[in-house]
Short mmCIF file of C-alpha atoms in Angstrom, two decimals:
data_model
loop_
_atom_site.label_atom_id
_atom_site.label_comp_id
_atom_site.label_asym_id
_atom_site.label_seq_id
_atom_site.Cartn_x
_atom_site.Cartn_y
_atom_site.Cartn_z
CA MET A 17 155.22 -194.68 -12.00
CA HIS A 18 158.09 -194.28 -14.44
CA GLU A 19 160.63 -192.91 -11.98
CA LEU A 20 162.53 -196.21 -11.75
CA SER A 21 163.20 -196.20 -15.49
CA ILE A 22 164.22 -192.54 -15.25
CA ALA A 23 166.57 -193.44 -12.35
CA LEU A 24 168.06 -196.26 -14.44
CA SER A 25 168.69 -193.85 -17.32
CA ILE A 26 170.50 -191.47 -14.96
CA VAL A 27 172.58 -194.34 -13.55
CA GLU A 28 173.48 -195.35 -17.11
CA MET A 29 174.75 -191.83 -17.78
CA GLY A 30 176.77 -192.02 -14.56
CA ILE A 31 178.29 -195.37 -15.56
CA GLU A 32 179.26 -193.95 -18.95
CA GLU A 33 181.11 -191.05 -17.32
CA SER A 34 182.70 -193.37 -14.78
CA ASN A 35 183.92 -195.68 -17.58
CA LYS A 36 185.59 -192.73 -19.27
CA ARG A 37 187.62 -192.37 -16.08
CA GLY A 38 188.63 -195.99 -15.71
CA GLY A 39 185.59 -197.03 -13.68
CA ALA A 40 186.01 -194.35 -11.02
CA LYS A 41 183.42 -194.39 -8.25
CA VAL A 42 180.62 -191.86 -8.50
CA ASP A 43 179.81 -190.22 -5.21
CA ALA A 44 176.91 -188.00 -6.30
CA VAL A 45 174.81 -187.03 -9.28
CA HIS A 46 173.39 -183.52 -9.58
CA LEU A 47 170.03 -183.27 -11.30
CA LYS A 48 167.85 -180.35 -12.33
CA LEU A 49 164.20 -181.34 -12.01
CA GLY A 50 161.54 -179.02 -13.39
CA ARG A 51 158.18 -179.00 -11.67
CA LEU A 52 156.54 -179.57 -15.05
CA SER A 53 158.83 -182.46 -16.02
CA GLY A 54 156.28 -185.09 -15.07
CA VAL A 55 158.76 -186.72 -12.71
CA VAL A 56 158.14 -186.82 -8.97
CA LYS A 57 161.12 -186.04 -6.74
CA ASP A 58 160.24 -188.42 -3.90
CA ALA A 59 159.52 -191.33 -6.22
CA LEU A 60 162.81 -190.72 -8.01
CA LEU A 61 164.75 -190.66 -4.74
CA PHE A 62 162.97 -193.84 -3.66
CA SER A 63 164.08 -195.57 -6.88
CA TRP A 64 167.63 -194.27 -6.71
CA GLU A 65 169.14 -196.79 -4.29
CA ILE A 66 167.72 -199.75 -6.23
CA ALA A 67 168.88 -198.33 -9.56
CA CYS A 68 172.44 -197.87 -8.28
CA GLN A 69 172.88 -201.36 -6.85
CA GLY A 70 175.88 -203.28 -8.16
CA THR A 71 177.21 -200.34 -10.17
CA THR A 72 180.00 -197.79 -9.69
CA LEU A 73 177.23 -195.52 -8.36
CA GLU A 74 176.34 -197.79 -5.45
CA SER A 75 175.51 -195.76 -2.30
CA SER A 76 175.87 -192.48 -4.23
CA ARG A 77 173.68 -189.46 -3.54
CA LEU A 78 171.18 -187.99 -5.96
CA GLU A 79 171.24 -184.23 -5.43
CA ILE A 80 168.07 -182.78 -6.87
CA THR A 81 167.57 -179.08 -7.52
CA GLU A 82 163.90 -178.44 -8.14
CA ILE A 83 163.27 -175.86 -10.85
CA PRO A 84 160.16 -173.73 -10.43
CA VAL A 85 157.89 -172.94 -13.36
CA VAL A 86 158.62 -169.61 -15.01
CA VAL A 87 156.11 -168.25 -17.50
CA HIS A 88 156.15 -165.22 -19.74
CA CYS A 89 153.45 -162.65 -19.04
CA GLU A 90 152.49 -160.88 -22.26
CA ASN A 91 150.70 -158.21 -20.29
CA CYS A 92 153.61 -157.29 -17.98
CA LYS A 93 156.15 -158.08 -20.74
CA THR A 94 158.21 -159.96 -18.22
CA ASP A 95 158.89 -163.48 -16.92
CA ARG A 96 157.17 -164.55 -13.72
CA THR A 97 157.53 -167.54 -11.42
CA ILE A 98 154.25 -169.26 -10.66
CA ALA A 99 153.73 -170.99 -7.32
CA GLU A 100 151.35 -173.74 -8.41
CA ILE A 101 151.45 -175.73 -11.63
CA ASN A 102 147.67 -175.79 -11.82
CA ASN A 103 147.28 -172.04 -11.83
CA PHE A 104 148.84 -170.49 -14.93
CA LEU A 105 148.04 -166.89 -14.09
CA CYS A 106 150.50 -164.04 -13.72
CA PRO A 107 150.97 -163.57 -9.96
CA VAL A 108 151.11 -159.80 -10.46
CA CYS A 109 148.43 -158.87 -13.02
CA ASN A 110 146.40 -162.12 -13.08
CA ALA A 111 146.59 -162.48 -16.88
CA PRO A 112 146.65 -166.04 -18.31
CA THR A 113 150.22 -167.10 -19.07
CA PRO A 114 150.44 -170.05 -21.47
CA GLU A 115 154.07 -169.55 -22.44
CA VAL A 116 156.37 -171.71 -20.33
CA MET A 117 159.96 -170.44 -20.15
CA GLN A 118 161.32 -172.85 -17.57
CA GLY A 119 160.19 -175.84 -15.53
CA ARG A 120 160.34 -178.82 -17.90
CA GLU A 121 163.99 -179.66 -17.08
CA LEU A 122 165.13 -183.20 -16.46
CA GLU A 123 168.83 -182.76 -16.78
CA VAL A 124 171.97 -184.16 -15.21
CA THR A 125 174.23 -181.17 -14.61
CA ALA A 126 177.24 -182.66 -12.85
CA LEU A 127 178.76 -185.72 -11.23
CA GLU A 128 180.97 -185.97 -8.16
CA ILE A 129 183.63 -188.52 -8.96
CA ILE A 130 186.09 -190.00 -6.46
CA GLU A 131 189.63 -190.03 -7.77
CA MET B 3 194.70 -189.92 -1.10
CA THR B 4 191.30 -189.86 -2.71
CA GLN B 5 189.48 -186.70 -3.55
CA THR B 6 186.12 -185.88 -5.04
CA ARG B 7 186.02 -183.98 -8.27
CA LEU B 8 182.99 -182.25 -9.71
CA VAL B 9 182.52 -183.08 -13.38
CA GLU B 10 180.07 -180.99 -15.40
CA VAL B 11 177.82 -183.06 -17.65
CA ARG B 12 174.72 -181.13 -18.76
CA GLN B 13 172.74 -183.89 -20.37
CA ASN B 14 169.03 -184.34 -20.75
CA VAL B 15 168.00 -187.61 -19.10
CA LEU B 16 165.49 -188.37 -21.85
CA LYS B 17 167.93 -187.42 -24.59
CA HIS B 18 167.66 -190.82 -26.27
CA ASN B 19 163.87 -190.53 -26.50
CA ASP B 20 163.97 -186.88 -27.56
CA VAL B 21 166.47 -187.53 -30.34
CA LEU B 22 164.43 -190.44 -31.64
CA ALA B 23 161.19 -188.41 -31.45
CA ARG B 24 162.82 -185.62 -33.44
CA GLU B 25 163.90 -188.12 -36.09
CA LEU B 26 160.36 -189.53 -36.23
CA ARG B 27 158.88 -186.04 -36.57
CA ILE B 28 161.15 -185.34 -39.56
CA ARG B 29 160.23 -188.70 -41.13
CA PHE B 30 156.51 -187.96 -40.70
CA GLN B 31 156.91 -184.49 -42.18
CA LYS B 32 158.85 -185.76 -45.18
CA ALA B 33 156.26 -188.47 -45.86
CA GLY B 34 153.40 -186.00 -45.36
CA VAL B 35 151.80 -187.97 -42.53
CA PHE B 36 149.82 -186.10 -39.89
CA VAL B 37 150.40 -187.73 -36.49
CA ALA B 38 148.19 -187.20 -33.47
CA SER B 39 148.58 -188.90 -30.10
CA PHE B 40 145.83 -189.42 -27.52
CA VAL B 41 146.36 -189.48 -23.77
CA SER B 42 143.90 -189.89 -20.91
CA SER B 43 143.17 -191.92 -17.82
CA PRO B 44 141.99 -195.52 -18.33
CA GLY B 45 138.30 -195.68 -19.19
CA SER B 46 137.84 -192.12 -20.41
CA GLY B 47 136.65 -193.31 -23.82
CA LYS B 48 139.82 -192.96 -25.93
CA THR B 49 139.18 -196.11 -27.94
CA ALA B 50 135.50 -195.35 -28.61
CA PHE B 51 136.40 -191.80 -29.63
CA LEU B 52 139.15 -193.02 -31.95
CA GLU B 53 136.95 -195.72 -33.45
CA LYS B 54 134.37 -193.09 -34.32
CA THR B 55 137.00 -190.70 -35.69
CA LEU B 56 138.63 -193.41 -37.82
CA THR B 57 135.28 -194.54 -39.20
CA LYS B 58 134.38 -191.02 -40.24
CA LEU B 59 137.69 -190.29 -41.94
CA ARG B 60 138.61 -193.60 -43.57
CA SER B 61 136.79 -192.97 -46.86
CA GLN B 62 138.73 -189.76 -47.48
CA TYR B 63 142.14 -190.47 -45.99
CA ARG B 64 144.61 -193.30 -45.63
CA ILE B 65 144.62 -193.70 -41.87
CA THR B 66 146.24 -196.09 -39.44
CA ALA B 67 146.36 -196.40 -35.67
CA LEU B 68 148.85 -197.61 -33.10
CA VAL B 69 147.46 -198.48 -29.70
CA GLY B 70 149.43 -198.99 -26.50
CA ASP B 71 148.36 -201.10 -23.54
CA LEU B 72 150.10 -202.98 -20.76
CA ALA B 73 148.41 -206.22 -21.88
CA THR B 74 145.87 -207.65 -24.35
CA ALA B 75 145.16 -206.70 -27.95
CA ASN B 76 141.52 -205.88 -27.16
CA ASP B 77 141.76 -202.22 -28.13
CA ALA B 78 143.41 -203.00 -31.46
CA ALA B 79 140.56 -205.43 -32.15
CA ARG B 80 138.04 -202.70 -31.30
CA LEU B 81 139.77 -200.13 -33.49
CA ALA B 82 140.01 -202.66 -36.33
CA ARG B 83 136.21 -202.50 -36.50
CA ALA B 84 136.76 -199.12 -38.12
CA GLU B 85 138.34 -201.12 -40.96
CA VAL B 86 141.68 -199.36 -40.98
CA PRO B 87 145.10 -200.95 -40.38
CA VAL B 88 145.75 -201.10 -36.63
CA LYS B 89 148.67 -202.31 -34.61
CA GLN B 90 148.76 -203.03 -30.88
CA ILE B 91 151.84 -202.17 -28.85
CA VAL B 92 151.88 -204.33 -25.73
CA THR B 93 154.17 -202.54 -23.30
CA GLY B 94 154.33 -205.26 -20.64
CA THR B 95 155.05 -203.44 -17.40
CA ILE B 96 155.76 -200.05 -18.96
CA CYS B 97 153.15 -197.41 -18.16
CA HIS B 98 153.62 -195.21 -21.24
CA LEU B 99 154.68 -195.31 -24.89
CA GLU B 100 158.18 -194.23 -25.89
CA ALA B 101 159.48 -193.03 -29.25
CA GLN B 102 161.40 -196.31 -29.69
CA MET B 103 158.17 -198.36 -29.48
CA VAL B 104 156.54 -196.16 -32.11
CA SER B 105 159.60 -196.41 -34.34
CA ASP B 106 159.70 -200.22 -33.99
CA SER B 107 156.00 -200.54 -34.82
CA LEU B 108 156.38 -198.55 -38.01
CA GLN B 109 158.98 -200.86 -39.51
CA ASP B 110 156.68 -202.67 -41.93
CA TRP B 111 154.48 -199.68 -42.77
CA ASP B 112 155.33 -197.46 -45.72
CA LEU B 113 154.80 -193.92 -44.42
CA ASN B 114 154.46 -192.59 -47.96
CA GLU B 115 151.28 -194.63 -48.25
CA LEU B 116 149.69 -192.84 -45.29
CA ASP B 117 147.93 -189.51 -44.68
CA CYS B 118 147.39 -189.83 -40.99
CA LEU B 119 148.55 -191.87 -38.02
CA PHE B 120 146.77 -191.94 -34.67
CA ILE B 121 148.66 -193.11 -31.61
CA GLU B 122 146.61 -194.13 -28.58
CA ASN B 123 148.86 -193.99 -25.54
CA VAL B 124 148.55 -196.25 -22.48
CA GLY B 125 145.73 -195.08 -20.23
CA ASN B 126 147.70 -193.00 -17.74
CA LEU B 127 147.63 -189.30 -16.91
CA VAL B 128 151.10 -189.16 -15.40
CA CYS B 129 153.94 -190.92 -17.20
CA PRO B 130 153.13 -190.25 -20.88
CA SER B 131 153.64 -186.52 -20.30
CA SER B 132 157.44 -186.90 -20.22
CA TYR B 133 157.79 -188.75 -23.54
CA ASP B 134 157.72 -187.05 -26.93
CA LEU B 135 156.53 -189.49 -29.60
CA GLY B 136 157.19 -187.26 -32.60
CA GLU B 137 153.51 -186.38 -32.91
CA ALA B 138 152.30 -183.10 -34.44
CA LEU B 139 149.32 -182.91 -32.11
CA ARG B 140 148.82 -184.24 -28.59
CA VAL B 141 145.20 -184.62 -27.57
CA VAL B 142 144.23 -185.09 -23.93
CA LEU B 143 140.82 -186.55 -23.13
CA MET B 144 138.74 -186.36 -19.97
CA SER B 145 135.27 -187.80 -19.54
CA THR B 146 132.31 -186.22 -17.81
CA THR B 147 132.25 -189.15 -15.35
CA GLU B 148 135.75 -188.34 -14.06
CA GLY B 149 134.95 -184.99 -12.48
CA GLU B 150 135.59 -181.41 -13.50
CA ASP B 151 138.86 -181.01 -11.59
CA LYS B 152 140.87 -183.71 -13.41
CA PRO B 153 143.13 -181.08 -15.05
CA LEU B 154 143.91 -179.51 -11.66
CA LYS B 155 144.92 -182.92 -10.31
CA TYR B 156 147.07 -183.84 -13.32
CA PRO B 157 148.31 -180.47 -14.59
CA THR B 158 151.45 -181.69 -16.35
CA ILE B 159 149.72 -183.89 -18.91
CA PHE B 160 147.17 -181.17 -19.69
CA ASN B 161 149.95 -178.63 -19.99
CA THR B 162 151.91 -180.73 -22.47
CA ALA B 163 148.84 -181.37 -24.66
CA ASP B 164 147.75 -179.18 -27.58
CA VAL B 165 143.99 -179.67 -27.40
CA ALA B 166 141.54 -181.20 -24.93
CA VAL B 167 138.45 -183.30 -25.58
CA ILE B 168 135.68 -183.74 -23.03
CA THR B 169 134.10 -187.13 -23.77
CA LYS B 170 130.84 -188.85 -22.73
CA MET B 171 128.85 -185.62 -23.03
CA ASP B 172 125.70 -187.77 -23.27
CA LEU B 173 126.24 -188.64 -19.59
CA ALA B 174 126.90 -185.06 -18.47
CA GLU B 175 123.43 -184.44 -17.13
CA ALA B 176 123.13 -187.80 -15.38
CA VAL B 177 126.39 -187.23 -13.46
CA GLU B 178 125.68 -183.50 -12.92
CA PHE B 179 128.83 -182.54 -14.76
CA ASP B 180 129.64 -178.84 -14.38
CA LEU B 181 130.89 -177.91 -17.86
CA LYS B 182 131.83 -174.38 -16.86
CA ALA B 183 134.00 -175.64 -13.99
CA ALA B 184 135.64 -178.15 -16.33
CA HIS B 185 136.56 -175.43 -18.81
CA ALA B 186 137.92 -173.28 -15.98
CA SER B 187 140.09 -176.21 -14.78
CA ILE B 188 141.51 -176.73 -18.25
CA GLN B 189 142.23 -173.03 -18.74
CA ALA B 190 143.94 -172.87 -15.32
CA VAL B 191 146.56 -175.43 -16.37
CA ARG B 192 146.81 -174.52 -20.05
CA PRO B 193 145.49 -171.05 -20.86
CA ALA B 194 144.00 -170.68 -24.36
CA MET B 195 143.79 -174.43 -24.98
CA GLN B 196 141.09 -175.36 -27.48
CA VAL B 197 138.49 -177.73 -26.04
CA PHE B 198 136.02 -180.03 -27.79
CA GLU B 199 132.92 -181.49 -26.18
CA VAL B 200 131.89 -184.80 -27.70
CA SER B 201 129.85 -187.94 -27.26
CA SER B 202 131.21 -190.88 -29.21
CA LYS B 203 127.92 -192.67 -28.55
CA THR B 204 125.50 -190.08 -29.95
CA GLY B 205 127.96 -188.36 -32.29
CA GLU B 206 127.40 -185.00 -30.56
CA GLY B 207 130.28 -182.59 -31.19
CA MET B 208 132.07 -184.95 -33.57
CA ASP B 209 131.60 -182.70 -36.61
CA LYS B 210 133.43 -179.81 -35.00
CA TRP B 211 136.27 -182.09 -33.94
CA LEU B 212 136.58 -183.66 -37.41
CA GLU B 213 136.51 -180.24 -39.03
CA PHE B 214 139.37 -179.14 -36.79
CA LEU B 215 141.36 -182.27 -37.57
CA GLN B 216 140.83 -182.06 -41.32
CA ALA B 217 141.94 -178.42 -41.32
CA LYS B 218 145.20 -179.65 -39.78
CA PHE B 219 145.69 -182.07 -42.69
CA VAL B 220 145.06 -179.29 -45.22
CA ASP B 221 147.22 -176.75 -43.42
CA GLY B 222 150.09 -179.11 -43.95
CA GLN B 223 150.82 -178.93 -40.25
CA VAL B 224 152.26 -182.36 -40.50
#
């Protein structure tokens, strides 16, 4: 499980932003989490409270938007969302779809800062 | 009166690792070193496979290996039997290698003196998938004793790898390993992935694997 170290990295980014604003309190962090990122949402949420302790992010929320996996189907010449990450087949024509367009995200998009 | 303000950030959480991995990749390319990393669950035969590979290639190429484990230098000692320079990275409680650990380990090695570097990751099919190490090739291993559906259970690591190796083929019959089902599992998580079937013990399939690897050196895909 590496979610605690991921949570600590996110907290560090939050602290950096908070420091830029004179140590303002961070109320929430918004995160995009791709289903192919290798990071598990529940484990990350579980680590969040511990990671925030004693920082300007204490008792903040971690708002996670899960990003589905989108692949490119060569056969249909279009992008398709796949439902399961262990079935890389076009849901329409059933062709194998190795090209991943979206779903590896692990990105902080915004912070809610109390002023 | 206090109010909450939304501040846009847009920053990759693993930016530090990604930046470092990119720098490493450029350094490897400039020095002409081909770098391959190996990931698998504990006990799948990574070290035996690497030992065999190193032994076969050492007369023709200048090869080294980095090996990551939570504790002990046992694997480095095993790989050293191949008579190539080996370094152990002991990660302590960390379940994967990061670009920083690779970078730190390279400090007293002159990359210009090398043709090839093998990095054996910590035995773990989950965490290493998120961390780029600057490698040119990521190899995922699964053994016949683990079951055919390993890729379906750990799709992310198989999806981030470039090639797969099925190890312990000498045990396939004894454990009634269904090779066809294994290939189907791999293709389901990473369509078109090249797969090698090997036995480090008997040497079965090693020639094909070594041929593939040597073509990579020649292609300059470093």
